Amino acid sequence: MSHTQWNYLLSEIGLQLFGPSAADRIREELGKRGAQGWELVTVAYDSNSSTHRLYFKKPA
């Protein structure tokens, strides 16, 4: 049995006072990464830095 090897990617979406909302920027990032073959694994929010961290993986 062969095991899949993975590449991982972390994208951070921080707070912006002006410009698109965090939700819009997250949607854009999901679309962009999905088109590149990345699969979203999980999202974590860091309240200290007001940053969403999106963790992706795809086969190596």
PDB file of C-alpha atoms in Angstrom:
ATOM      1  CA  MET A   1       0.000   0.000   0.000  1.00  0.00           C
ATOM      2  CA  SER A   2       1.438   3.376  -0.983  1.00  0.00           C
ATOM      3  CA  HIS A   3       0.965   6.420   1.173  1.00  0.00           C
ATOM      4  CA  THR A   4       0.073   9.766  -0.331  1.00  0.00           C
ATOM      5  CA  GLN A   5       2.663  12.454   0.252  1.00  0.00           C
ATOM      6  CA  TRP A   6       1.256  15.944   0.754  1.00  0.00           C
ATOM      7  CA  ASN A   7       2.334  19.524   0.212  1.00  0.00           C
ATOM      8  CA  TYR A   8       0.930  22.031   2.691  1.00  0.00           C
ATOM      9  CA  LEU A   9       0.137  25.717   2.393  1.00  0.00           C
ATOM     10  CA  LEU A  10      -0.786  28.343   4.975  1.00  0.00           C
ATOM     11  CA  SER A  11      -2.622  31.499   3.903  1.00  0.00           C
ATOM     12  CA  GLU A  12      -3.241  34.305   6.382  1.00  0.00           C
ATOM     13  CA  ILE A  13      -6.067  36.793   5.986  1.00  0.00           C
ATOM     14  CA  GLY A  14      -5.613  39.702   8.374  1.00  0.00           C
ATOM     15  CA  LEU A  15      -7.831  42.559   9.438  1.00  0.00           C
ATOM     16  CA  GLN A  16      -8.020  45.497   7.013  1.00  0.00           C
ATOM     17  CA  LEU A  17      -9.697  48.768   7.826  1.00  0.00           C
ATOM     18  CA  PHE A  18     -10.333  49.608   4.167  1.00  0.00           C
ATOM     19  CA  GLY A  19     -10.991  47.444   1.142  1.00  0.00           C
ATOM     20  CA  PRO A  20     -12.786  44.130   0.787  1.00  0.00           C
ATOM     21  CA  SER A  21     -14.174  42.434   3.896  1.00  0.00           C
ATOM     22  CA  ALA A  22     -12.417  39.439   5.425  1.00  0.00           C
ATOM     23  CA  ALA A  23     -15.251  37.199   4.176  1.00  0.00           C
ATOM     24  CA  ASP A  24     -14.747  38.449   0.606  1.00  0.00           C
ATOM     25  CA  ARG A  25     -10.974  37.978   0.823  1.00  0.00           C
ATOM     26  CA  ILE A  26     -11.407  34.467   2.249  1.00  0.00           C
ATOM     27  CA  ARG A  27     -13.816  33.558  -0.585  1.00  0.00           C
ATOM     28  CA  GLU A  28     -11.318  34.907  -3.116  1.00  0.00           C
ATOM     29  CA  GLU A  29      -8.467  32.928  -1.531  1.00  0.00           C
ATOM     30  CA  LEU A  30     -10.558  29.727  -1.480  1.00  0.00           C
ATOM     31  CA  GLY A  31     -11.395  30.131  -5.172  1.00  0.00           C
ATOM     32  CA  LYS A  32      -7.798  30.869  -6.130  1.00  0.00           C
ATOM     33  CA  ARG A  33      -6.320  27.976  -4.152  1.00  0.00           C
ATOM     34  CA  GLY A  34      -9.045  25.562  -5.255  1.00  0.00           C
ATOM     35  CA  ALA A  35      -8.287  26.369  -8.902  1.00  0.00           C
ATOM     36  CA  GLN A  36      -4.639  25.496  -8.168  1.00  0.00           C
ATOM     37  CA  GLY A  37      -5.645  22.088  -6.782  1.00  0.00           C
ATOM     38  CA  TRP A  38      -5.359  22.900  -3.069  1.00  0.00           C
ATOM     39  CA  GLU A  39      -7.863  21.368  -0.631  1.00  0.00           C
ATOM     40  CA  LEU A  40      -8.877  23.325   2.478  1.00  0.00           C
ATOM     41  CA  VAL A  41      -8.094  21.343   5.631  1.00  0.00           C
ATOM     42  CA  THR A  42      -9.115  23.770   8.365  1.00  0.00           C
ATOM     43  CA  VAL A  43      -9.444  27.431   9.310  1.00  0.00           C
ATOM     44  CA  ALA A  44      -8.207  28.912  12.578  1.00  0.00           C
ATOM     45  CA  TYR A  45      -8.853  32.402  13.898  1.00  0.00           C
ATOM     46  CA  ASP A  46      -6.266  34.183  16.035  1.00  0.00           C
ATOM     47  CA  SER A  47      -8.080  36.837  18.053  1.00  0.00           C
ATOM     48  CA  ASN A  48      -4.786  38.385  19.223  1.00  0.00           C
ATOM     49  CA  SER A  49      -3.810  39.352  15.679  1.00  0.00           C
ATOM     50  CA  SER A  50      -7.320  39.354  14.119  1.00  0.00           C
ATOM     51  CA  THR A  51      -6.039  36.900  11.516  1.00  0.00           C
ATOM     52  CA  HIS A  52      -7.746  33.968   9.821  1.00  0.00           C
ATOM     53  CA  ARG A  53      -5.322  31.157   8.997  1.00  0.00           C
ATOM     54  CA  LEU A  54      -6.370  28.867   6.157  1.00  0.00           C
ATOM     55  CA  TYR A  55      -4.545  25.536   5.974  1.00  0.00           C
ATOM     56  CA  PHE A  56      -4.499  23.712   2.632  1.00  0.00           C
ATOM     57  CA  LYS A  57      -3.045  20.469   1.305  1.00  0.00           C
ATOM     58  CA  LYS A  58      -2.580  18.790  -2.083  1.00  0.00           C
ATOM     59  CA  PRO A  59      -0.801  15.664  -3.227  1.00  0.00           C
ATOM     60  CA  ALA A  60       2.932  16.140  -3.761  1.00  0.00           C
TER      61      ALA A  60
END
